[in-house]
């Protein structure tokens, strides 16, 4: 099952896989994100994660351009090193939500 990681997530990128959830749902499932919820950066929230198999990925909002409400539904990008890991991450995230 997907879990927070302290491994290096450099080299991850978006491969077209998204999920829809609230900040509250993701925080309840995966713990506190790194956040800068000002709307001034490309990303307000990010979770550094890994799959059951130890492959790293990230969950992040992209260019919302505004502070996010914790209970609002947002489309989150999944960043990974390849499409397969993105798909695995999506499955594991949805099972935990």
JSON list of C-alpha atoms in Angstrom, two decimals:
[
{"chain": "A", "resi": 1, "resn": "UNK", "atom": "CA", "xyz": [0.00, 0.00, 0.00]},
{"chain": "A", "resi": 2, "resn": "UNK", "atom": "CA", "xyz": [1.24, 3.51, -0.78]},
{"chain": "A", "resi": 3, "resn": "UNK", "atom": "CA", "xyz": [3.02, 5.28, 2.07]},
{"chain": "A", "resi": 4, "resn": "UNK", "atom": "CA", "xyz": [5.04, 8.43, 2.76]},
{"chain": "A", "resi": 5, "resn": "UNK", "atom": "CA", "xyz": [8.71, 8.16, 1.92]},
{"chain": "A", "resi": 6, "resn": "UNK", "atom": "CA", "xyz": [11.95, 9.88, 2.76]},
{"chain": "A", "resi": 7, "resn": "UNK", "atom": "CA", "xyz": [13.60, 8.57, -0.41]},
{"chain": "A", "resi": 8, "resn": "UNK", "atom": "CA", "xyz": [14.71, 11.02, -3.08]},
{"chain": "A", "resi": 9, "resn": "UNK", "atom": "CA", "xyz": [11.87, 11.81, -5.50]},
{"chain": "A", "resi": 10, "resn": "UNK", "atom": "CA", "xyz": [14.03, 13.78, -7.96]},
{"chain": "A", "resi": 11, "resn": "UNK", "atom": "CA", "xyz": [13.40, 12.73, -11.53]},
{"chain": "A", "resi": 12, "resn": "UNK", "atom": "CA", "xyz": [9.67, 12.18, -11.09]},
{"chain": "A", "resi": 13, "resn": "UNK", "atom": "CA", "xyz": [7.33, 13.81, -13.58]},
{"chain": "A", "resi": 14, "resn": "UNK", "atom": "CA", "xyz": [3.73, 13.80, -14.75]},
{"chain": "A", "resi": 15, "resn": "UNK", "atom": "CA", "xyz": [2.67, 10.89, -16.99]},
{"chain": "A", "resi": 16, "resn": "UNK", "atom": "CA", "xyz": [-1.00, 11.84, -17.43]},
{"chain": "A", "resi": 17, "resn": "UNK", "atom": "CA", "xyz": [-2.33, 10.11, -14.28]},
{"chain": "A", "resi": 18, "resn": "UNK", "atom": "CA", "xyz": [-4.52, 12.08, -11.87]},
{"chain": "A", "resi": 19, "resn": "UNK", "atom": "CA", "xyz": [-6.83, 11.47, -8.92]},
{"chain": "A", "resi": 20, "resn": "UNK", "atom": "CA", "xyz": [-9.61, 13.60, -7.45]},
{"chain": "A", "resi": 21, "resn": "UNK", "atom": "CA", "xyz": [-9.60, 14.14, -3.67]},
{"chain": "A", "resi": 22, "resn": "UNK", "atom": "CA", "xyz": [-9.49, 16.78, -0.96]},
{"chain": "A", "resi": 23, "resn": "UNK", "atom": "CA", "xyz": [-6.43, 17.86, 1.02]},
{"chain": "A", "resi": 24, "resn": "UNK", "atom": "CA", "xyz": [-8.20, 16.46, 4.12]},
{"chain": "A", "resi": 25, "resn": "UNK", "atom": "CA", "xyz": [-8.69, 13.03, 2.51]},
{"chain": "A", "resi": 26, "resn": "UNK", "atom": "CA", "xyz": [-5.06, 12.81, 1.43]},
{"chain": "A", "resi": 27, "resn": "UNK", "atom": "CA", "xyz": [-3.80, 14.04, 4.81]},
{"chain": "A", "resi": 28, "resn": "UNK", "atom": "CA", "xyz": [-5.95, 11.49, 6.65]},
{"chain": "A", "resi": 29, "resn": "UNK", "atom": "CA", "xyz": [-4.65, 8.71, 4.41]},
{"chain": "A", "resi": 30, "resn": "UNK", "atom": "CA", "xyz": [-0.98, 9.69, 4.10]},
{"chain": "A", "resi": 31, "resn": "UNK", "atom": "CA", "xyz": [-0.11, 12.24, 6.78]},
{"chain": "A", "resi": 32, "resn": "UNK", "atom": "CA", "xyz": [0.86, 15.87, 6.56]},
{"chain": "A", "resi": 33, "resn": "UNK", "atom": "CA", "xyz": [2.06, 17.16, 3.19]},
{"chain": "A", "resi": 34, "resn": "UNK", "atom": "CA", "xyz": [4.77, 19.65, 2.45]},
{"chain": "A", "resi": 35, "resn": "UNK", "atom": "CA", "xyz": [2.77, 22.79, 1.87]},
{"chain": "A", "resi": 36, "resn": "UNK", "atom": "CA", "xyz": [2.95, 26.39, 0.86]},
{"chain": "A", "resi": 37, "resn": "UNK", "atom": "CA", "xyz": [-0.75, 27.04, 0.39]},
{"chain": "A", "resi": 38, "resn": "UNK", "atom": "CA", "xyz": [-0.43, 30.61, -0.86]},
{"chain": "A", "resi": 39, "resn": "UNK", "atom": "CA", "xyz": [-1.35, 30.05, -4.50]},
{"chain": "A", "resi": 40, "resn": "UNK", "atom": "CA", "xyz": [1.82, 31.90, -5.49]},
{"chain": "A", "resi": 41, "resn": "UNK", "atom": "CA", "xyz": [3.85, 28.83, -6.53]},
{"chain": "A", "resi": 42, "resn": "UNK", "atom": "CA", "xyz": [3.14, 26.12, -9.10]},
{"chain": "A", "resi": 43, "resn": "UNK", "atom": "CA", "xyz": [2.32, 23.70, -6.26]},
{"chain": "A", "resi": 44, "resn": "UNK", "atom": "CA", "xyz": [0.51, 24.29, -2.95]},
{"chain": "A", "resi": 45, "resn": "UNK", "atom": "CA", "xyz": [0.73, 20.76, -1.50]},
{"chain": "A", "resi": 46, "resn": "UNK", "atom": "CA", "xyz": [2.96, 17.76, -2.19]},
{"chain": "A", "resi": 47, "resn": "UNK", "atom": "CA", "xyz": [3.29, 14.32, -0.65]},
{"chain": "A", "resi": 48, "resn": "UNK", "atom": "CA", "xyz": [6.50, 12.34, -1.27]},
{"chain": "A", "resi": 49, "resn": "UNK", "atom": "CA", "xyz": [5.40, 8.72, -1.47]},
{"chain": "A", "resi": 50, "resn": "UNK", "atom": "CA", "xyz": [6.41, 5.20, -2.40]},
{"chain": "A", "resi": 51, "resn": "UNK", "atom": "CA", "xyz": [4.50, 2.19, -3.67]},
{"chain": "A", "resi": 52, "resn": "UNK", "atom": "CA", "xyz": [4.44, -1.25, -2.01]},
{"chain": "A", "resi": 53, "resn": "UNK", "atom": "CA", "xyz": [7.35, -2.14, -4.31]},
{"chain": "A", "resi": 54, "resn": "UNK", "atom": "CA", "xyz": [9.39, 0.86, -3.12]},
{"chain": "A", "resi": 55, "resn": "UNK", "atom": "CA", "xyz": [9.02, 2.95, -6.28]},
{"chain": "A", "resi": 56, "resn": "UNK", "atom": "CA", "xyz": [8.85, 6.68, -5.47]},
{"chain": "A", "resi": 57, "resn": "UNK", "atom": "CA", "xyz": [6.14, 9.05, -6.62]},
{"chain": "A", "resi": 58, "resn": "UNK", "atom": "CA", "xyz": [4.59, 12.36, -5.64]},
{"chain": "A", "resi": 59, "resn": "UNK", "atom": "CA", "xyz": [1.03, 13.62, -5.26]},
{"chain": "A", "resi": 60, "resn": "UNK", "atom": "CA", "xyz": [0.66, 17.34, -5.98]},
{"chain": "A", "resi": 61, "resn": "UNK", "atom": "CA", "xyz": [-1.71, 20.01, -7.21]},
{"chain": "A", "resi": 62, "resn": "UNK", "atom": "CA", "xyz": [-0.51, 21.84, -10.32]},
{"chain": "A", "resi": 63, "resn": "UNK", "atom": "CA", "xyz": [-0.91, 25.54, -11.05]},
{"chain": "A", "resi": 64, "resn": "UNK", "atom": "CA", "xyz": [-4.13, 26.11, -9.15]},
{"chain": "A", "resi": 65, "resn": "UNK", "atom": "CA", "xyz": [-3.03, 29.75, -8.76]},
{"chain": "A", "resi": 66, "resn": "UNK", "atom": "CA", "xyz": [-4.88, 30.26, -5.48]},
{"chain": "A", "resi": 67, "resn": "UNK", "atom": "CA", "xyz": [-4.88, 28.94, -1.92]},
{"chain": "A", "resi": 68, "resn": "UNK", "atom": "CA", "xyz": [-6.82, 25.67, -1.67]},
{"chain": "A", "resi": 69, "resn": "UNK", "atom": "CA", "xyz": [-9.55, 24.95, 0.86]},
{"chain": "A", "resi": 70, "resn": "UNK", "atom": "CA", "xyz": [-8.81, 21.77, 2.80]},
{"chain": "A", "resi": 71, "resn": "UNK", "atom": "CA", "xyz": [-12.25, 20.30, 2.06]},
{"chain": "A", "resi": 72, "resn": "UNK", "atom": "CA", "xyz": [-12.46, 21.17, -1.65]},
{"chain": "A", "resi": 73, "resn": "UNK", "atom": "CA", "xyz": [-12.04, 18.50, -4.31]},
{"chain": "A", "resi": 74, "resn": "UNK", "atom": "CA", "xyz": [-8.95, 19.03, -6.45]},
{"chain": "A", "resi": 75, "resn": "UNK", "atom": "CA", "xyz": [-7.47, 17.10, -9.36]},
{"chain": "A", "resi": 76, "resn": "UNK", "atom": "CA", "xyz": [-4.06, 15.90, -8.15]},
{"chain": "A", "resi": 77, "resn": "UNK", "atom": "CA", "xyz": [-1.17, 14.96, -10.41]},
{"chain": "A", "resi": 78, "resn": "UNK", "atom": "CA", "xyz": [0.83, 11.82, -9.73]},
{"chain": "A", "resi": 79, "resn": "UNK", "atom": "CA", "xyz": [4.50, 12.29, -10.55]},
{"chain": "A", "resi": 80, "resn": "UNK", "atom": "CA", "xyz": [6.65, 9.20, -11.02]},
{"chain": "A", "resi": 81, "resn": "UNK", "atom": "CA", "xyz": [9.68, 8.07, -12.96]},
{"chain": "A", "resi": 82, "resn": "UNK", "atom": "CA", "xyz": [7.50, 6.15, -15.45]},
{"chain": "A", "resi": 83, "resn": "UNK", "atom": "CA", "xyz": [3.87, 5.65, -16.49]},
{"chain": "A", "resi": 84, "resn": "UNK", "atom": "CA", "xyz": [3.70, 2.17, -14.95]},
{"chain": "A", "resi": 85, "resn": "UNK", "atom": "CA", "xyz": [4.62, 3.49, -11.50]},
{"chain": "A", "resi": 86, "resn": "UNK", "atom": "CA", "xyz": [2.06, 6.29, -11.92]},
{"chain": "A", "resi": 87, "resn": "UNK", "atom": "CA", "xyz": [-0.64, 3.71, -12.62]},
{"chain": "A", "resi": 88, "resn": "UNK", "atom": "CA", "xyz": [0.41, 1.54, -9.67]},
{"chain": "A", "resi": 89, "resn": "UNK", "atom": "CA", "xyz": [0.45, 4.62, -7.41]},
{"chain": "A", "resi": 90, "resn": "UNK", "atom": "CA", "xyz": [-3.05, 5.59, -8.56]},
{"chain": "A", "resi": 91, "resn": "UNK", "atom": "CA", "xyz": [-4.39, 2.13, -7.71]},
{"chain": "A", "resi": 92, "resn": "UNK", "atom": "CA", "xyz": [-2.74, 2.12, -4.27]},
{"chain": "A", "resi": 93, "resn": "UNK", "atom": "CA", "xyz": [-3.89, 5.67, -3.46]},
{"chain": "A", "resi": 94, "resn": "UNK", "atom": "CA", "xyz": [-7.50, 4.95, -4.41]},
{"chain": "A", "resi": 95, "resn": "UNK", "atom": "CA", "xyz": [-7.53, 1.79, -2.27]},
{"chain": "A", "resi": 96, "resn": "UNK", "atom": "CA", "xyz": [-6.40, 3.82, 0.74]},
{"chain": "A", "resi": 97, "resn": "UNK", "atom": "CA", "xyz": [-8.86, 6.67, 0.17]}
]
